[in-house]
XYZ file of C-alpha atoms in Angstrom:
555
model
C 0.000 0.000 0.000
C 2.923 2.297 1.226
C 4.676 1.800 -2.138
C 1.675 2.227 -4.426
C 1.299 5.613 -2.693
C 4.741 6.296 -2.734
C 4.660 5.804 -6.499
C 1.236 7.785 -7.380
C 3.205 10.623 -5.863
C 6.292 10.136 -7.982
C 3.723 10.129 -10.685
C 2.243 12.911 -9.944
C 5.365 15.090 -9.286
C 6.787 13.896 -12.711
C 3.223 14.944 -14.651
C 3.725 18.194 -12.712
C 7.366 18.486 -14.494
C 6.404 17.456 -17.397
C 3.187 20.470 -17.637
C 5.456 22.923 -16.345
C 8.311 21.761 -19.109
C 5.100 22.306 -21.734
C 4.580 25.758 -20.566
C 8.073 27.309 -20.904
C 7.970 25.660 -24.403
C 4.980 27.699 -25.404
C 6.222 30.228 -23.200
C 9.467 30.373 -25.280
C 7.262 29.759 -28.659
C 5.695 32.704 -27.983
C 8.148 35.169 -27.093
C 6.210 35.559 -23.350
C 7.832 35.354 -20.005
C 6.782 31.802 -18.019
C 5.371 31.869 -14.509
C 4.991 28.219 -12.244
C 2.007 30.152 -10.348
C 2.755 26.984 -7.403
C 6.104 26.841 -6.591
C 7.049 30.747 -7.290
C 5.027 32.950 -4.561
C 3.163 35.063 -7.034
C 1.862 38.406 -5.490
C -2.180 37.757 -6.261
C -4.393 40.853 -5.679
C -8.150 40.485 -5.463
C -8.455 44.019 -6.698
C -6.885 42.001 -10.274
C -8.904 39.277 -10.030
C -12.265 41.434 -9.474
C -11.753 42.838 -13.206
C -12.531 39.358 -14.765
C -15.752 37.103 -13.153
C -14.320 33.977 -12.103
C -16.212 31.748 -14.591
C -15.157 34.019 -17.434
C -11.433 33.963 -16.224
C -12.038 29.850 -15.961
C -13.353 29.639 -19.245
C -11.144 31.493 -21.113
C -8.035 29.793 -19.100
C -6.366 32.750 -17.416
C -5.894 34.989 -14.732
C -5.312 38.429 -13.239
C -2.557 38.447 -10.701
C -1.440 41.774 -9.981
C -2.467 45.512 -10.242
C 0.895 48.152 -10.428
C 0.067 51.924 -10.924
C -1.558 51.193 -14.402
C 0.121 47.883 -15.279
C -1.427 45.007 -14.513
C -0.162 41.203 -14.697
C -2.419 38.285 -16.764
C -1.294 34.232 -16.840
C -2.926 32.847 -19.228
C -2.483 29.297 -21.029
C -2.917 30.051 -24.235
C -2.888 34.237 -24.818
C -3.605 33.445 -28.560
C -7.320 32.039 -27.892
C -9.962 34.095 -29.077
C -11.686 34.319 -25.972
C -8.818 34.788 -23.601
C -7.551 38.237 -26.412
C -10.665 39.343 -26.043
C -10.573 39.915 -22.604
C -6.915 40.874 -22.542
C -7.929 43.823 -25.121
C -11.081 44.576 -22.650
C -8.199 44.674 -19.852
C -5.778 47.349 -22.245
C -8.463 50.439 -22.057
C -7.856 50.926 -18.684
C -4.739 49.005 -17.895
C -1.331 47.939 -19.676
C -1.193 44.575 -19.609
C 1.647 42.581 -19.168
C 0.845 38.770 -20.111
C 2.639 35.556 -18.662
C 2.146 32.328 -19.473
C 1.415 29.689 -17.015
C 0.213 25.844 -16.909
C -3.042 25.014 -16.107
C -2.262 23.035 -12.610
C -0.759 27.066 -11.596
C -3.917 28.854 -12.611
C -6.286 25.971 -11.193
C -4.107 26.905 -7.832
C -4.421 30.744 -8.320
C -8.419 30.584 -9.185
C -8.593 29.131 -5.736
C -8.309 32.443 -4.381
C -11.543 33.756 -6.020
C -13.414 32.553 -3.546
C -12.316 35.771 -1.538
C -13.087 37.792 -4.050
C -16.419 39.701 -3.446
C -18.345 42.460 -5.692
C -16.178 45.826 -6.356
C -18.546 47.995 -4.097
C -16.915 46.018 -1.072
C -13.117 46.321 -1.700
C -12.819 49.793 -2.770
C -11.653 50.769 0.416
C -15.065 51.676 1.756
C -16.857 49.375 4.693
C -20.525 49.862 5.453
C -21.583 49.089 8.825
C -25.047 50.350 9.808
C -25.228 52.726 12.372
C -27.706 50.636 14.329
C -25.956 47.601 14.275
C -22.467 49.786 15.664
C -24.634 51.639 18.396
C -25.863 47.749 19.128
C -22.685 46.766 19.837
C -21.511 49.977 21.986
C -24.147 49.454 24.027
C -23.484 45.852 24.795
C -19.948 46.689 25.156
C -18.945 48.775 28.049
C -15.667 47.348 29.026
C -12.975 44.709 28.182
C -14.862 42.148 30.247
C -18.048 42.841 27.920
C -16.210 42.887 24.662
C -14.462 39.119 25.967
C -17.438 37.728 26.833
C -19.447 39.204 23.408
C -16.317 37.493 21.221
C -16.140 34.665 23.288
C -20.121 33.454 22.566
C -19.805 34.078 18.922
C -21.275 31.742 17.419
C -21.790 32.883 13.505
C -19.365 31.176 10.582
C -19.265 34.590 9.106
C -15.947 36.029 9.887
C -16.819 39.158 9.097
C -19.238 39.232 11.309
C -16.744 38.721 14.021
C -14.771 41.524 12.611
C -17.285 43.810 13.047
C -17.619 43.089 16.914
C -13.907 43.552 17.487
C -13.939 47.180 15.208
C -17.357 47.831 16.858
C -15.931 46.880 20.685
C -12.446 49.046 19.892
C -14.470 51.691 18.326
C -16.825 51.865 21.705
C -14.063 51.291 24.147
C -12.105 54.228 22.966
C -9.466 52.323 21.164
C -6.582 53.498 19.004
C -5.308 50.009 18.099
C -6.052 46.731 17.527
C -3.509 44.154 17.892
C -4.049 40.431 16.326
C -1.295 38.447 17.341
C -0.736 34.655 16.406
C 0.808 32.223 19.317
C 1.551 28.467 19.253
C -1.741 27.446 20.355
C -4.031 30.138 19.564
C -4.508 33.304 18.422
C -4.666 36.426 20.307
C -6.649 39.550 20.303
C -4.999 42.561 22.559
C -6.447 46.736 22.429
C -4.153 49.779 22.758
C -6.527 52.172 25.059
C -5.633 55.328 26.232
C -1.619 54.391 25.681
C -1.557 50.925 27.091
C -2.286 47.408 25.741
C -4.927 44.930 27.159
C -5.799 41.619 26.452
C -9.257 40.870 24.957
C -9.354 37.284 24.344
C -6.596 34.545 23.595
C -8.706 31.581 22.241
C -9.156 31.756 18.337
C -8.845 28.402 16.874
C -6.126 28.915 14.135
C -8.099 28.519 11.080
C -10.553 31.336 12.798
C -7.390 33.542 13.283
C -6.340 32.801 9.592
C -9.780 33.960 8.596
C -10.202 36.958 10.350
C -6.396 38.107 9.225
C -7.769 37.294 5.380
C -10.137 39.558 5.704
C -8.561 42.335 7.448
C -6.021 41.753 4.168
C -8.851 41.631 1.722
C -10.266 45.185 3.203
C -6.970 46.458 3.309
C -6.342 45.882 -0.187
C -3.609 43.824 0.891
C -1.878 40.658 -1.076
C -3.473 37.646 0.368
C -1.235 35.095 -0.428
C 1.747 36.717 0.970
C 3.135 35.254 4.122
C 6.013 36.003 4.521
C 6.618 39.891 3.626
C 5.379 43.117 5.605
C 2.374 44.958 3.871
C 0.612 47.573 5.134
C -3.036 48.923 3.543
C -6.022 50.965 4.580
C -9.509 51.035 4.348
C -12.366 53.910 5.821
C -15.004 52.546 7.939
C -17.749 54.820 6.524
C -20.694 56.171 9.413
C -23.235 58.249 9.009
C -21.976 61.357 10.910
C -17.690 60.123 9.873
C -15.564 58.223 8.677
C -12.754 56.129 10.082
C -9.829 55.375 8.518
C -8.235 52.654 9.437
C -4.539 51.584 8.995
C -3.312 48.632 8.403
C 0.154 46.464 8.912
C 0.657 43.313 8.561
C 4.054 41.649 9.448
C 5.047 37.692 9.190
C 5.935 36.007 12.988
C 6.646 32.676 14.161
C 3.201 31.156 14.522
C 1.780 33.057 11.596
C 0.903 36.605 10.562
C 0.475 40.130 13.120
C -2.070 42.929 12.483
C -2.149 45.871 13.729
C -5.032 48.009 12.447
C -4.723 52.081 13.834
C -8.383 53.632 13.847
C -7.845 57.407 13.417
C -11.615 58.589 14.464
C -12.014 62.595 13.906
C -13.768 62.901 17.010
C -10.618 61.790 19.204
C -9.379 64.512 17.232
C -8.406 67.598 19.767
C -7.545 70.633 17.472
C -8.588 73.552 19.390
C -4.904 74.317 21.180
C -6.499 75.450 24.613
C -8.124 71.838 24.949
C -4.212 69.840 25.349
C -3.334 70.222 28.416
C -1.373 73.370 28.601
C -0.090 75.392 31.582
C -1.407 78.876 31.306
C 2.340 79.752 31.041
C 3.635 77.624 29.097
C 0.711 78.839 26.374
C 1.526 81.960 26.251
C 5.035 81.108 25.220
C 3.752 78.782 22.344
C 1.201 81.201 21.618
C 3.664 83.663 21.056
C 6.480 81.703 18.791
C 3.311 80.171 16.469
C 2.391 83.794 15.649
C 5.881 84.716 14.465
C 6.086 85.243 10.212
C 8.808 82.660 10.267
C 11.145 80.246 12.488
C 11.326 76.602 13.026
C 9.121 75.166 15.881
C 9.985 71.444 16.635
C 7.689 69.501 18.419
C 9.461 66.361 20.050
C 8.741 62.760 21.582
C 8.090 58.977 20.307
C 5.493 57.608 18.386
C 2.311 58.022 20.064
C 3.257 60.633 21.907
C 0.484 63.397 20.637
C 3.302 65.555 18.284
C 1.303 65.322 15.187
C -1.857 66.530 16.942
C -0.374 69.254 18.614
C 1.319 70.618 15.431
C -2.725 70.294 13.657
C -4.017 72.715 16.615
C -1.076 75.094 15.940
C -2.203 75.060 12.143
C -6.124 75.616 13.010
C -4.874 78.611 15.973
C -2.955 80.528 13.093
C -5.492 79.655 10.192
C -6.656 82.521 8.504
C -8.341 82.912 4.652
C -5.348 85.308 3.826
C -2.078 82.565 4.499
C -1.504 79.576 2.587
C -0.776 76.652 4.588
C 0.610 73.217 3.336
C 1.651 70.063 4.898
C 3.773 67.211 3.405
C 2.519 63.945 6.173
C 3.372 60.336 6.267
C 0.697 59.773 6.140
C -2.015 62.441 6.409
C -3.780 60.996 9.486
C -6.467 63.711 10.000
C -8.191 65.689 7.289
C -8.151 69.837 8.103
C -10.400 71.999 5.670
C -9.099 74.682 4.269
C -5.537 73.250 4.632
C -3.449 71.685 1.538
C -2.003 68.073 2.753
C 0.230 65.847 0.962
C 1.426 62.643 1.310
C 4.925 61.342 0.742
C 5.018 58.604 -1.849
C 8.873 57.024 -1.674
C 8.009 54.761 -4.349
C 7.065 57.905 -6.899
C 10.227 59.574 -5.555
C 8.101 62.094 -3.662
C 9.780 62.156 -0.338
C 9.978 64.368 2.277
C 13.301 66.324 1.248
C 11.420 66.763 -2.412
C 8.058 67.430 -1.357
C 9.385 70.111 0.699
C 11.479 72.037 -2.349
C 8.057 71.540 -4.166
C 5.975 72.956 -1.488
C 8.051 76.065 -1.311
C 7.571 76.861 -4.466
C 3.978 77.218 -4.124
C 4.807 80.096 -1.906
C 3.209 79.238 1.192
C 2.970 81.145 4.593
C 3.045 78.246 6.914
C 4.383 74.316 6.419
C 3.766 71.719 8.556
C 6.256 68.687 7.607
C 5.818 65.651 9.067
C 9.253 64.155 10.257
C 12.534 65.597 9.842
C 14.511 62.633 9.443
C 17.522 63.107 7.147
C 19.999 65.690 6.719
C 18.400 66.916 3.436
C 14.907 67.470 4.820
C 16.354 69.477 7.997
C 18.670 71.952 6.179
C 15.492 72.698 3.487
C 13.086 73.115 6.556
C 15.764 75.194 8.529
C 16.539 77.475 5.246
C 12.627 77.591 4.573
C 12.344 79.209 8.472
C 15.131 81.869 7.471
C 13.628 83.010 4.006
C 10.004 84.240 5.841
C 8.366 80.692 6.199
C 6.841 79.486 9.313
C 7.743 76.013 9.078
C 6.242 73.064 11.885
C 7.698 69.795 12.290
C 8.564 66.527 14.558
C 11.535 64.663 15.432
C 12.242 61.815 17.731
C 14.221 62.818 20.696
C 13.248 61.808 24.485
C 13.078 65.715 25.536
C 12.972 69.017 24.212
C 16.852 69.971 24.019
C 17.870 66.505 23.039
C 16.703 67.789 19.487
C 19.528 69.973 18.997
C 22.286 67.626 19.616
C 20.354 65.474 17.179
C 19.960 67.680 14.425
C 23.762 68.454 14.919
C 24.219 64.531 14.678
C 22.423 65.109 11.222
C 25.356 67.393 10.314
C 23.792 70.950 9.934
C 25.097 74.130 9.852
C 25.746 75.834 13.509
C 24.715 79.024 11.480
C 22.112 78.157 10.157
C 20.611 76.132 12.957
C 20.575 78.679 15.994
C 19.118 81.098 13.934
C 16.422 78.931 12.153
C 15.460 77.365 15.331
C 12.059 79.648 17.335
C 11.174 76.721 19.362
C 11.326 73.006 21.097
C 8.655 71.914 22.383
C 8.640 67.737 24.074
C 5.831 66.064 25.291
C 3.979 62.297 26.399
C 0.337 61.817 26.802
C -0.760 60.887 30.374
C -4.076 59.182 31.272
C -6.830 61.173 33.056
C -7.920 59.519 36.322
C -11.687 58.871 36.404
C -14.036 61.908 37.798
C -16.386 59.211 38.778
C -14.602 56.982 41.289
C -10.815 58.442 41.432
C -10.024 58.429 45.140
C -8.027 61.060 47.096
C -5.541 59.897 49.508
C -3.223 61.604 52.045
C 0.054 61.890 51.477
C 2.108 60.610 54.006
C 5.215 63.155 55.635
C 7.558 62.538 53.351
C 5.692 62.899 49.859
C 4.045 66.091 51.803
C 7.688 67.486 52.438
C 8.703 66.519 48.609
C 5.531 68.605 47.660
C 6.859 71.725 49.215
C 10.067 71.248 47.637
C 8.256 71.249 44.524
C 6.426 74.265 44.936
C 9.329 76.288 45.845
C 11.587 75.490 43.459
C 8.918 76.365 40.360
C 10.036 79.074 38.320
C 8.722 82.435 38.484
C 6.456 82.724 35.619
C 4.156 79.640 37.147
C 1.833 81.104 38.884
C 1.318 78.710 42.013
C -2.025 79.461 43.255
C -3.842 76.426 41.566
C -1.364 74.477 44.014
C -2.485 76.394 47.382
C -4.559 72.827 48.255
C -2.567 70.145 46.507
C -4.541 66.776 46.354
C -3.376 63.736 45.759
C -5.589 60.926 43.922
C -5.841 57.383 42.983
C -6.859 54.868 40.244
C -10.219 53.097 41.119
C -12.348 51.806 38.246
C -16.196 52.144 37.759
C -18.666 51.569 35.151
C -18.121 54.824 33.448
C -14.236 54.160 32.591
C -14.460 50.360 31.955
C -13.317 49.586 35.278
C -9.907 50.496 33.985
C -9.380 54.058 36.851
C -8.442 56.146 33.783
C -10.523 57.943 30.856
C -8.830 59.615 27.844
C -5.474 61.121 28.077
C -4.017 65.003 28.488
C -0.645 66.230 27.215
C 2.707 67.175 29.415
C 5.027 69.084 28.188
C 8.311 70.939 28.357
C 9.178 74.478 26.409
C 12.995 75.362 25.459
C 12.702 78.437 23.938
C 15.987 79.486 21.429
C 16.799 82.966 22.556
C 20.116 84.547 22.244
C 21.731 82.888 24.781
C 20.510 79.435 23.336
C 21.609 80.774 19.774
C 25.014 81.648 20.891
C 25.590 78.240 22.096
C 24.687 76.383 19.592
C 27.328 77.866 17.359
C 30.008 76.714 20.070
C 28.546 73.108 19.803
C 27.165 72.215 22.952
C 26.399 68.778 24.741
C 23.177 68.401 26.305
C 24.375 68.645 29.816
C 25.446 72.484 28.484
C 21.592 72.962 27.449
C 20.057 71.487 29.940
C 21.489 74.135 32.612
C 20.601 76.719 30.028
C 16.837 75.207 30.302
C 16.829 75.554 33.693
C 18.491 78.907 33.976
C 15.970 80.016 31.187
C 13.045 78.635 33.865
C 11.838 75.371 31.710
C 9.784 72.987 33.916
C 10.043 69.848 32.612
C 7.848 67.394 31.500
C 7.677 65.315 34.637
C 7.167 68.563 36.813
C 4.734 69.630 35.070
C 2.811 66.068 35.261
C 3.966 66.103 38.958
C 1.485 69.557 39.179
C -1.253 67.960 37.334
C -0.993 65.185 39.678
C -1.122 67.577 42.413
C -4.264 69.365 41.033
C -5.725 65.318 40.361
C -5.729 64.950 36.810
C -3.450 62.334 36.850
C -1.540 60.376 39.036
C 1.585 59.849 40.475
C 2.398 56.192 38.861
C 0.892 57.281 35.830
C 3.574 60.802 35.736
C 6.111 57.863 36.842
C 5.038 55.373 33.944
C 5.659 58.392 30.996
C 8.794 60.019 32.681
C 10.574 58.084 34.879
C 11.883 57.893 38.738
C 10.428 61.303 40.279
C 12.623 63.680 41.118
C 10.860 66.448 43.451
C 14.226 68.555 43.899
């Protein structure tokens, strides 16, 4: 028995040869490249596919693989039958085709994936999900234990009906990511929520988990027979009153593939400056610099850390009908009206550096650009600042004068750079304790003695009378935040302004220990201080100021 199978296999493989040989023969024959669609991993798109109906594409014994730009890639058997030219000239008024030529074994195995191909209205990017059916869901789901127990009972073979409860349940909890994480036995569902990651639910069966990814991939416009490469996609979750975009990565791991879809919901969206958190003095310094003609103001932090959204409120403080203002964004995450946004495009050769010389010669007033992140883009932004631009941007540094040691690691101009330079602004996003059920507590002698410390030893300008009753508060949990203690997050921040002194030291060089006792001579309260204050006037609280910034230091 063993050796009859053993040699229907040997058969098999050598028929499998022997098609394939056939192929590159005709291949060869007819001038066409040759493609084995089941041993080379071949890049199918169901946005290719969609263009020909899967019993057309059968019958006429070929296949769309793959959409470029305006190229798009065909196997076909035989591209001289009439029926299969016909469809290939069909194909050439909107696309140029590029034709392979394949055996019928490799398009048997790539018409397989037509049965995740659905009609065009539902992969252009666009999800419908009716507004009753999403309040439905909110209102069953008021906290990680409710969205657990919701996926956990699922009972429905429709994956994407489970889809919909997870986007729903992130979308109701206040979510700004969903993680989908493969493990050895299961797959895993986790939610980024104000800043920090919880786990949802750790029991999908593997096939489920393969599922749910092949749909994310299918919304996303994503390859889905691609295992083993990063891609990352979108796709807008369209509501009655908004739309949410969501973005989409995908990235190959041990036990399978990782999502991470980022819902960007414009109502999270704070863009009115006064709502972020500010100290009343530290506004009036940012205030000030964003209503300068020109300068550079650099907002700095990591990923995640609000930059982005305080650099939109700037833009809507300083909006007015008679200044131009243009962005260049990767990507654009929130739409502004009555701004021009751009996207950088690396693979059209539209980066930051060159959308940047382009912008300027639209003659703006105001650019925001996303990232500094090479020499090239820093020394155009910094120029830009000097020839009567106002010019906003981010770059990753862990405070606010760690960017100039950075941008002198990027080798610009001393000259150029203390001049350009207006303002540095750094800053994390700290959870809000819970009106509802945060608890006060009394501090015991020696945090009351490191309070009074504090206090004394804040700067001038900070006026200290919000601080007369300091009150110190704890983490609960209630109905109304999830039973989590915290609801939404506010900004800390730290200012170092570039005034003459700070000018004439960058052209000497300096090393951050140099501009840090400039900060503090030039009264800059730091980030952690100033979460240490909102602490005290129980907004937040003290492990969560200790989480973002470190060991406090009251001195």
């Amino acid at each position: 028995m063993f050796q009859s199978q053993g040699l229907e296999e040997q058969l098999a493989k050598q028929r499998r040869v022997a098609e394939e040989e056939d192929a590159k023969r005709r291949a060869e024959k007819l001038g066409l490249p040759y493609l084995d669609l089941i041993s080379t991993r071949v890049p199918t798109e169901i946005k290719a596919m969609a263009l020909v109906p899967e019993e057309k594409a059968k019958s006429a014994l070929l296949c769309p693989l793959q959409i470029v730009k305006k190229s798009l890639m065909l196997a076909a058997f035989d591209p001289q039958r009439p029926e299969t030219q016909a469809i290939i000239e069909d194909i050439r008024k909107s696309y140029d085709v590029k034709v392979v030529v394949s055996s019928l074994s490799g398009l048997k195995h790539a018409w397989d994936y037509y049965r995740y191909v659905v009609p065009q209205t539902e992969i252009s990017g666009r999800v419908e999900i009716d507004e009753g059916q999403l309040k439905e869901i909110g209102g069953k789901i008021t906290s990680l234990d409710t969205l657990h127990e919701t996926i956990a009972s699922f009972q429905s073979p429709y994956v994407s009906q489970i889809l919909e409860i997870i986007l729903g349940g992130a979308m109701a909890l206040g979510a700004s990511d969903i993680h989908l994480e493969p493990a050895e036995k299961a797959g895993l569902l986790r939610l980024r929520i104000d800043g920090l990651l919880h786990g949802i639910y750790d029991a999908f069966p593997h096939p489920m988990y393969q599922s749910i990814i092949t749909r994310v991939k299918l919304l996303s416009g994503l390859k889905l027979n691609v295992k083993d490469e990063a891609q990352d996609g979108r796709f807008t979750i369209a509501l009655e009153d908004r739309s949410i975009e969501i973005r989409t990565s995908i990235i190959p791991s041990e036990y399978g593939e990782t999502a991470v879809l980022r819902l960007l919901d414009p109502r999270s969206l704070k863009v009115n400056l006064e709502e972020l958190g500010w100290r009343a003095d530290d506004l009036v310094i940012a205030e000030a610099e964003i209503k300068r003609p020109n300068g550079l103001i650099l907002n700095t932090g990591p990923t995640g850390s609000g930059k982005t959204t305080t650099l939109y409120a700037f833009l809507r403080h300083v909006q007015k009908p008679e200044f131009k203002i243009i962005t260049i964004e990767d990507p654009i995450e929130y739409h502004l009206p009555g701004i021009s946004q751009t996207q950088v495009d690396p693979e059209a050769g539209y980066t930051f550096a060159d959308g940047l010389r382009s912008i300027l010669r639209q003659d703006p007033n105001i650019i925001l650009v996303g990232e500094i992140r090479d020499k090239e883009t820093a020394e155009i932004a910094l120029n830009a600042s000097l020839t009567g631009h106002l010019v906003f941007s981010t770059l990753h540094t862990n405070d606010a004068v760690g960017a100039i040691p950075r941008l002198l690691d990027l080798k610009v101009q001393t000259n150029v750079l203390g001049p350009a330079l207006s303002l540095i602004i750094a800053q994390r996003l700290v959870r809000v304790l819970c009106p509802q059920c945060k608890a006060e507590e009394s501090p015991d002698a020696a945090l009351a003695d490191n309070i009074k410390k504090l206090l004394a030893g804040l700067p001038a300008r900070v006026d200290k009378k919000p601080y007369a009753n300091p009150k110190i508060y704890k983490a609960v949990g209630c109905d109304a935040c999830g039973h989590l203690g915290y609801k939404g997050r506010t900004s800390i921040f730290e200012l170092f302004k570039v005034d003459e002194k700070a000018e004439a030291a960058i052209y000497k060089n300096p090393t951050e220990i140099e501009l840090k006792s400039l900060a503090k001579e030039q009264g800059m309260v730091t980030m952690q201080v100033d979460g240490l204050l909102k602490a005290l006037q129980g907004t937040t609280s003290l492990e969560e100021v200790e989480r973002l910034t470190g060991p406090l230091e009251w001195a």
